[in-house]
Amino acid sequence: MAVGVFDSGLGGLTVLAALQDRLPQVPFVYLGDNANTPYGVRTPDDIYTLTCAGVERLWAAGCDLVILACNTASAAALKRMQETWIPADKRVLGVFVPLIEALTERQWGDNSPPREVAVKHVALFATPATVASRAFQRELAFRAIGVDVEAQPCGGVVDAIEAGDEILAEALVKSHVEALMRRMPAPEAAILGCTHYPLLEAVFQKALGPEVAVFSQPRLVAAALDDYLARRPEFLGAGQMTQYLTTGDPESVSAHATQFLRRGVRFTSA
Ligand code: DGL
């Protein structure tokens, strides 16, 4: 009854940890495409091809339902996959919508017209590909009006995390936050729109200041999956074991995952 979790690299582990907390009875198969990370500087076609390959690997591991724990893949590839590629007996879900539902204070499945919401100034931190897709703004416009979104493409942060360079990653986060705040000095909310960024959530919060509400995805995605599986238990696949798979070098991926999560994680080759 396993569920698949896919990311370009280590970032999806932040989502996986919340999924494991919320659904301890469910085995999860994690796949990091560390050989091809980062996705955030790739073209939409490239991201689509790589994401489909990763999802097929998870289907082969007995996961009929796959969570794209990657905003870049969710923004650049998921719509095309759902419209043209995913067979009827499989499901692939992204990480964007639960976040926007929380920001706009909507219940699951509320399809009423867009309305005014409490937050008016939102800072979005994401990869260059996610920012370029404007997928966040598009999903937000279905649900809310009058929200000003200022987006900061955070070049280099994912590379620094994947390379295990915490000092560089922190310095880059501070400079991206400063750059955004020059354009939007007083955001009410900030979205960490890349699953790698919760690994540096405290750095974002410190740079933004205590009055900015930071929305981070893992917990929200876990609540959404719990709700989904209660309604569609048939999408729990045949897989039985929790596994951590990588397309990269299992030794160095395991070491960097352990460093950032501050607990032991052992990857094997995908
Ligand atoms: N963790 C992915 C995301 O949420 C990452 C990015 C990348 O590979 O650039 O966007």
Short mmCIF file of N, CA and C in Angstrom, two decimals, residues 43-176:
data_model
loop_
_atom_site.label_atom_id
_atom_site.label_comp_id
_atom_site.label_asym_id
_atom_site.label_seq_id
_atom_site.Cartn_x
_atom_site.Cartn_y
_atom_site.Cartn_z
N THR A 43 14.39 23.86 -18.78
CA THR A 43 13.22 24.27 -19.57
C THR A 43 12.01 23.42 -19.14
N PRO A 44 10.79 23.91 -19.41
CA PRO A 44 9.61 23.11 -19.08
C PRO A 44 9.62 21.73 -19.75
N ASP A 45 10.10 21.63 -20.98
CA ASP A 45 10.14 20.33 -21.66
C ASP A 45 11.06 19.34 -20.94
N ASP A 46 12.20 19.85 -20.56
CA ASP A 46 13.17 19.05 -19.83
C ASP A 46 12.59 18.57 -18.50
N ILE A 47 11.96 19.48 -17.77
CA ILE A 47 11.38 19.15 -16.47
C ILE A 47 10.28 18.11 -16.65
N TYR A 48 9.47 18.26 -17.71
CA TYR A 48 8.40 17.30 -18.00
C TYR A 48 8.99 15.90 -18.23
N THR A 49 10.02 15.81 -19.08
CA THR A 49 10.61 14.50 -19.42
C THR A 49 11.21 13.83 -18.19
N LEU A 50 11.96 14.60 -17.40
CA LEU A 50 12.60 14.04 -16.20
C LEU A 50 11.55 13.62 -15.16
N THR A 51 10.51 14.43 -15.01
CA THR A 51 9.49 14.13 -14.01
C THR A 51 8.72 12.87 -14.40
N CYS A 52 8.38 12.73 -15.69
CA CYS A 52 7.67 11.52 -16.14
C CYS A 52 8.52 10.28 -15.86
N ALA A 53 9.83 10.37 -16.13
CA ALA A 53 10.71 9.22 -15.89
C ALA A 53 10.72 8.85 -14.40
N GLY A 54 10.77 9.84 -13.54
CA GLY A 54 10.77 9.59 -12.10
C GLY A 54 9.47 8.96 -11.64
N VAL A 55 8.36 9.48 -12.15
CA VAL A 55 7.04 8.95 -11.76
C VAL A 55 6.90 7.50 -12.23
N GLU A 56 7.39 7.18 -13.43
CA GLU A 56 7.32 5.79 -13.92
C GLU A 56 8.11 4.85 -13.01
N ARG A 57 9.25 5.33 -12.52
CA ARG A 57 10.07 4.51 -11.62
C ARG A 57 9.27 4.21 -10.34
N LEU A 58 8.52 5.19 -9.85
CA LEU A 58 7.73 5.00 -8.63
C LEU A 58 6.53 4.10 -8.88
N TRP A 59 5.93 4.20 -10.04
CA TRP A 59 4.86 3.26 -10.39
C TRP A 59 5.42 1.84 -10.37
N ALA A 60 6.62 1.66 -10.93
CA ALA A 60 7.25 0.33 -10.97
C ALA A 60 7.54 -0.19 -9.56
N ALA A 61 7.68 0.71 -8.58
CA ALA A 61 7.93 0.31 -7.18
C ALA A 61 6.62 0.05 -6.43
N GLY A 62 5.50 0.00 -7.15
CA GLY A 62 4.22 -0.34 -6.53
C GLY A 62 3.47 0.84 -5.95
N CYS A 63 3.73 2.05 -6.47
CA CYS A 63 3.04 3.25 -5.98
C CYS A 63 2.09 3.76 -7.07
N ASP A 64 0.79 3.52 -6.89
CA ASP A 64 -0.18 4.00 -7.90
C ASP A 64 -0.41 5.51 -7.75
N LEU A 65 -0.13 6.01 -6.57
CA LEU A 65 -0.29 7.45 -6.31
C LEU A 65 1.09 8.04 -6.02
N VAL A 66 1.43 9.11 -6.75
CA VAL A 66 2.73 9.76 -6.56
C VAL A 66 2.50 11.23 -6.22
N ILE A 67 3.17 11.68 -5.17
CA ILE A 67 3.15 13.11 -4.81
C ILE A 67 4.38 13.75 -5.43
N LEU A 68 4.18 14.76 -6.24
CA LEU A 68 5.33 15.55 -6.72
C LEU A 68 5.68 16.51 -5.60
N ALA A 69 6.67 16.13 -4.78
CA ALA A 69 7.07 16.98 -3.65
C ALA A 69 8.09 17.99 -4.15
N CYS A 70 7.76 18.60 -5.25
CA CYS A 70 8.66 19.52 -5.96
C CYS A 70 7.78 20.57 -6.64
N ASN A 71 7.95 21.81 -6.23
CA ASN A 71 7.14 22.88 -6.83
C ASN A 71 7.47 23.09 -8.29
N THR A 72 8.75 22.91 -8.62
CA THR A 72 9.18 23.16 -10.00
C THR A 72 8.49 22.17 -10.94
N ALA A 73 8.48 20.89 -10.56
CA ALA A 73 7.79 19.88 -11.37
C ALA A 73 6.27 20.12 -11.34
N SER A 74 5.74 20.49 -10.17
CA SER A 74 4.30 20.75 -10.08
C SER A 74 3.91 21.92 -10.98
N ALA A 75 4.77 22.94 -11.01
CA ALA A 75 4.45 24.15 -11.79
C ALA A 75 4.68 23.96 -13.28
N ALA A 76 5.75 23.25 -13.64
CA ALA A 76 6.14 23.21 -15.05
C ALA A 76 5.65 21.97 -15.79
N ALA A 77 5.29 20.90 -15.06
CA ALA A 77 4.99 19.64 -15.75
C ALA A 77 3.65 19.01 -15.40
N LEU A 78 3.12 19.26 -14.20
CA LEU A 78 1.99 18.46 -13.72
C LEU A 78 0.73 18.60 -14.60
N LYS A 79 0.42 19.82 -15.01
CA LYS A 79 -0.80 20.03 -15.80
C LYS A 79 -0.73 19.21 -17.10
N ARG A 80 0.43 19.30 -17.77
CA ARG A 80 0.62 18.55 -19.03
C ARG A 80 0.55 17.04 -18.77
N MET A 81 1.13 16.58 -17.68
CA MET A 81 1.07 15.14 -17.35
C MET A 81 -0.38 14.71 -17.14
N GLN A 82 -1.13 15.51 -16.38
CA GLN A 82 -2.51 15.12 -16.07
C GLN A 82 -3.37 15.15 -17.33
N GLU A 83 -3.09 16.10 -18.22
CA GLU A 83 -3.94 16.21 -19.42
C GLU A 83 -3.61 15.17 -20.47
N THR A 84 -2.35 14.71 -20.52
CA THR A 84 -1.96 13.90 -21.68
C THR A 84 -1.33 12.55 -21.36
N TRP A 85 -0.96 12.26 -20.15
CA TRP A 85 -0.02 11.16 -19.95
C TRP A 85 -0.42 10.15 -18.88
N ILE A 86 -1.10 10.58 -17.82
CA ILE A 86 -1.31 9.69 -16.67
C ILE A 86 -2.49 8.74 -16.95
N PRO A 87 -2.26 7.39 -16.84
CA PRO A 87 -3.37 6.45 -17.09
C PRO A 87 -4.44 6.54 -16.00
N ALA A 88 -5.63 6.03 -16.31
CA ALA A 88 -6.78 6.18 -15.41
C ALA A 88 -6.58 5.52 -14.05
N ASP A 89 -5.73 4.48 -13.99
CA ASP A 89 -5.57 3.77 -12.71
C ASP A 89 -4.42 4.33 -11.86
N LYS A 90 -3.87 5.47 -12.27
CA LYS A 90 -2.78 6.09 -11.50
C LYS A 90 -3.16 7.54 -11.18
N ARG A 91 -2.51 8.08 -10.13
CA ARG A 91 -2.73 9.49 -9.78
C ARG A 91 -1.38 10.14 -9.49
N VAL A 92 -1.24 11.40 -9.92
CA VAL A 92 -0.07 12.21 -9.57
C VAL A 92 -0.61 13.54 -9.04
N LEU A 93 -0.20 13.89 -7.83
CA LEU A 93 -0.69 15.12 -7.19
C LEU A 93 0.49 16.05 -6.89
N GLY A 94 0.24 17.37 -6.94
CA GLY A 94 1.30 18.35 -6.70
C GLY A 94 1.24 18.94 -5.31
N VAL A 95 2.11 19.92 -5.06
CA VAL A 95 2.21 20.51 -3.72
C VAL A 95 1.71 21.96 -3.65
N PHE A 96 1.28 22.48 -4.80
CA PHE A 96 0.90 23.89 -4.85
C PHE A 96 -0.44 24.20 -4.21
N VAL A 97 -1.44 23.36 -4.60
CA VAL A 97 -2.81 23.71 -4.24
C VAL A 97 -3.04 23.74 -2.72
N PRO A 98 -2.54 22.74 -1.95
CA PRO A 98 -2.78 22.80 -0.50
C PRO A 98 -2.27 24.11 0.13
N LEU A 99 -1.16 24.60 -0.39
CA LEU A 99 -0.58 25.84 0.12
C LEU A 99 -1.49 27.04 -0.16
N ILE A 100 -2.02 27.07 -1.36
CA ILE A 100 -2.87 28.19 -1.73
C ILE A 100 -4.21 28.12 -0.99
N GLU A 101 -4.70 26.88 -0.79
CA GLU A 101 -5.92 26.72 0.00
C GLU A 101 -5.72 27.30 1.40
N ALA A 102 -4.54 27.05 1.99
CA ALA A 102 -4.27 27.54 3.35
C ALA A 102 -4.16 29.06 3.36
N LEU A 103 -3.47 29.59 2.37
CA LEU A 103 -3.27 31.04 2.31
C LEU A 103 -4.60 31.77 2.14
N THR A 104 -5.50 31.17 1.38
CA THR A 104 -6.78 31.83 1.10
C THR A 104 -7.88 31.35 2.03
N GLU A 105 -7.48 30.55 3.03
CA GLU A 105 -8.41 30.06 4.06
C GLU A 105 -9.63 29.38 3.47
N ARG A 106 -9.39 28.49 2.52
CA ARG A 106 -10.49 27.75 1.90
C ARG A 106 -10.51 26.31 2.38
N GLN A 107 -11.68 25.70 2.38
CA GLN A 107 -11.79 24.27 2.66
C GLN A 107 -11.46 23.51 1.39
N TRP A 108 -11.06 22.23 1.53
CA TRP A 108 -10.81 21.40 0.36
C TRP A 108 -12.05 21.39 -0.53
N GLY A 109 -11.82 21.53 -1.82
CA GLY A 109 -12.92 21.37 -2.78
C GLY A 109 -13.89 22.54 -2.82
N ASP A 110 -13.55 23.66 -2.21
CA ASP A 110 -14.42 24.85 -2.28
C ASP A 110 -14.23 25.50 -3.64
N ASN A 111 -15.25 25.36 -4.51
CA ASN A 111 -15.12 25.88 -5.89
C ASN A 111 -15.88 27.18 -6.10
N SER A 112 -16.18 27.90 -5.00
CA SER A 112 -16.91 29.16 -5.15
C SER A 112 -16.01 30.20 -5.83
N PRO A 113 -16.61 31.30 -6.34
CA PRO A 113 -15.80 32.30 -7.07
C PRO A 113 -14.72 32.91 -6.18
N PRO A 114 -13.67 33.49 -6.81
CA PRO A 114 -12.61 34.11 -6.02
C PRO A 114 -13.15 35.24 -5.15
N ARG A 115 -12.57 35.41 -3.97
CA ARG A 115 -13.05 36.47 -3.08
C ARG A 115 -11.86 37.13 -2.38
N GLU A 116 -12.15 38.28 -1.74
CA GLU A 116 -11.10 38.99 -1.01
C GLU A 116 -10.63 38.15 0.17
N VAL A 117 -9.32 38.18 0.45
CA VAL A 117 -8.80 37.42 1.58
C VAL A 117 -8.00 38.35 2.49
N ALA A 118 -7.64 37.85 3.66
CA ALA A 118 -7.00 38.72 4.66
C ALA A 118 -5.64 39.24 4.20
N VAL A 119 -4.84 38.39 3.59
CA VAL A 119 -3.49 38.85 3.20
C VAL A 119 -3.54 39.58 1.86
N LYS A 120 -2.84 40.71 1.81
CA LYS A 120 -2.86 41.52 0.58
C LYS A 120 -1.49 41.56 -0.09
N HIS A 121 -0.43 41.35 0.69
CA HIS A 121 0.93 41.44 0.14
C HIS A 121 1.67 40.15 0.46
N VAL A 122 1.96 39.38 -0.59
CA VAL A 122 2.56 38.06 -0.41
C VAL A 122 3.90 37.99 -1.11
N ALA A 123 4.90 37.55 -0.37
CA ALA A 123 6.23 37.33 -0.95
C ALA A 123 6.34 35.85 -1.33
N LEU A 124 6.75 35.59 -2.57
CA LEU A 124 6.91 34.20 -3.02
C LEU A 124 8.38 33.93 -3.31
N PHE A 125 8.94 32.94 -2.63
CA PHE A 125 10.33 32.52 -2.89
C PHE A 125 10.27 31.16 -3.57
N ALA A 126 10.88 31.07 -4.76
CA ALA A 126 10.80 29.82 -5.50
C ALA A 126 11.96 29.73 -6.48
N THR A 127 12.02 28.61 -7.22
CA THR A 127 13.10 28.46 -8.20
C THR A 127 12.80 29.35 -9.42
N PRO A 128 13.81 29.64 -10.23
CA PRO A 128 13.56 30.44 -11.43
C PRO A 128 12.47 29.85 -12.32
N ALA A 129 12.44 28.51 -12.49
CA ALA A 129 11.42 27.89 -13.36
C ALA A 129 10.02 28.04 -12.77
N THR A 130 9.89 27.91 -11.46
CA THR A 130 8.57 28.06 -10.83
C THR A 130 8.09 29.51 -10.97
N VAL A 131 8.98 30.46 -10.72
CA VAL A 131 8.60 31.87 -10.84
C VAL A 131 8.20 32.17 -12.29
N ALA A 132 8.98 31.67 -13.26
CA ALA A 132 8.69 31.94 -14.68
C ALA A 132 7.36 31.34 -15.10
N SER A 133 6.96 30.23 -14.50
CA SER A 133 5.71 29.56 -14.91
C SER A 133 4.47 30.38 -14.52
N ARG A 134 4.59 31.22 -13.52
CA ARG A 134 3.47 31.97 -12.95
C ARG A 134 2.32 31.06 -12.47
N ALA A 135 2.63 29.79 -12.23
CA ALA A 135 1.61 28.82 -11.81
C ALA A 135 0.99 29.21 -10.47
N PHE A 136 1.81 29.75 -9.57
CA PHE A 136 1.30 30.14 -8.25
C PHE A 136 0.25 31.26 -8.40
N GLN A 137 0.61 32.27 -9.19
CA GLN A 137 -0.32 33.39 -9.39
C GLN A 137 -1.61 32.91 -10.07
N ARG A 138 -1.48 31.96 -11.01
CA ARG A 138 -2.66 31.45 -11.73
C ARG A 138 -3.59 30.72 -10.76
N GLU A 139 -3.03 29.83 -9.93
CA GLU A 139 -3.86 29.09 -8.97
C GLU A 139 -4.48 30.05 -7.95
N LEU A 140 -3.71 31.05 -7.53
CA LEU A 140 -4.22 32.01 -6.55
C LEU A 140 -5.41 32.79 -7.13
N ALA A 141 -5.30 33.16 -8.41
CA ALA A 141 -6.36 33.98 -9.04
C ALA A 141 -7.69 33.23 -9.13
N PHE A 142 -7.64 31.87 -9.12
CA PHE A 142 -8.90 31.10 -9.11
C PHE A 142 -9.64 31.28 -7.79
N ARG A 143 -8.90 31.65 -6.73
CA ARG A 143 -9.48 31.61 -5.38
C ARG A 143 -9.55 32.97 -4.69
N ALA A 144 -8.67 33.91 -5.07
CA ALA A 144 -8.60 35.17 -4.31
C ALA A 144 -8.46 36.36 -5.25
N ILE A 145 -8.99 37.50 -4.81
CA ILE A 145 -8.78 38.73 -5.57
C ILE A 145 -8.06 39.75 -4.69
N GLY A 146 -7.39 40.67 -5.36
CA GLY A 146 -6.75 41.77 -4.64
C GLY A 146 -5.50 41.39 -3.88
N VAL A 147 -4.82 40.29 -4.27
CA VAL A 147 -3.58 39.91 -3.59
C VAL A 147 -2.40 40.27 -4.49
N ASP A 148 -1.48 41.03 -3.92
CA ASP A 148 -0.29 41.46 -4.66
C ASP A 148 0.83 40.45 -4.35
N VAL A 149 1.31 39.76 -5.39
CA VAL A 149 2.37 38.75 -5.18
C VAL A 149 3.68 39.26 -5.76
N GLU A 150 4.71 39.31 -4.93
CA GLU A 150 6.05 39.68 -5.41
C GLU A 150 6.91 38.42 -5.36
N ALA A 151 7.43 38.01 -6.52
CA ALA A 151 8.14 36.73 -6.58
C ALA A 151 9.63 36.94 -6.70
N GLN A 152 10.39 36.15 -5.95
CA GLN A 152 11.85 36.20 -6.00
C GLN A 152 12.39 34.86 -6.48
N PRO A 153 12.99 34.82 -7.69
CA PRO A 153 13.65 33.58 -8.09
C PRO A 153 14.94 33.41 -7.30
N CYS A 154 15.02 32.33 -6.55
CA CYS A 154 16.15 32.17 -5.62
C CYS A 154 17.25 31.32 -6.24
N GLY A 155 17.92 31.88 -7.23
CA GLY A 155 19.01 31.16 -7.90
C GLY A 155 20.07 30.72 -6.91
N GLY A 156 20.59 29.49 -7.08
CA GLY A 156 21.73 29.02 -6.31
C GLY A 156 21.41 28.31 -5.02
N VAL A 157 20.22 28.52 -4.45
CA VAL A 157 19.95 27.95 -3.11
C VAL A 157 19.89 26.42 -3.18
N VAL A 158 19.17 25.89 -4.17
CA VAL A 158 19.05 24.43 -4.29
C VAL A 158 20.43 23.81 -4.54
N ASP A 159 21.23 24.43 -5.42
CA ASP A 159 22.57 23.89 -5.70
C ASP A 159 23.39 23.83 -4.41
N ALA A 160 23.32 24.89 -3.60
CA ALA A 160 24.12 24.92 -2.37
C ALA A 160 23.67 23.82 -1.40
N ILE A 161 22.35 23.61 -1.28
CA ILE A 161 21.84 22.55 -0.39
C ILE A 161 22.30 21.19 -0.90
N GLU A 162 22.13 20.96 -2.20
CA GLU A 162 22.51 19.65 -2.76
C GLU A 162 24.01 19.39 -2.60
N ALA A 163 24.80 20.46 -2.61
CA ALA A 163 26.25 20.30 -2.43
C ALA A 163 26.64 20.23 -0.96
N GLY A 164 25.67 20.37 -0.06
CA GLY A 164 25.94 20.29 1.38
C GLY A 164 26.58 21.56 1.93
N ASP A 165 26.46 22.69 1.19
CA ASP A 165 27.11 23.92 1.62
C ASP A 165 26.09 24.82 2.34
N GLU A 166 25.93 24.58 3.66
CA GLU A 166 24.93 25.32 4.44
C GLU A 166 25.25 26.80 4.53
N ILE A 167 26.54 27.13 4.61
CA ILE A 167 26.92 28.55 4.78
C ILE A 167 26.54 29.35 3.54
N LEU A 168 26.85 28.78 2.37
CA LEU A 168 26.47 29.46 1.13
C LEU A 168 24.94 29.54 1.01
N ALA A 169 24.25 28.45 1.33
CA ALA A 169 22.79 28.43 1.21
C ALA A 169 22.18 29.54 2.08
N GLU A 170 22.69 29.70 3.32
CA GLU A 170 22.15 30.73 4.22
C GLU A 170 22.44 32.13 3.69
N ALA A 171 23.64 32.33 3.17
CA ALA A 171 23.99 33.66 2.64
C ALA A 171 23.09 34.01 1.44
N LEU A 172 22.83 33.01 0.60
CA LEU A 172 21.98 33.26 -0.56
C LEU A 172 20.54 33.57 -0.14
N VAL A 173 20.04 32.84 0.86
CA VAL A 173 18.68 33.12 1.33
C VAL A 173 18.58 34.56 1.83
N LYS A 174 19.57 35.00 2.62
CA LYS A 174 19.52 36.37 3.16
C LYS A 174 19.52 37.37 2.01
N SER A 175 20.34 37.15 0.99
CA SER A 175 20.39 38.15 -0.08
C SER A 175 19.12 38.12 -0.93
N HIS A 176 18.51 36.94 -1.11
CA HIS A 176 17.23 36.89 -1.86
C HIS A 176 16.11 37.58 -1.07
#
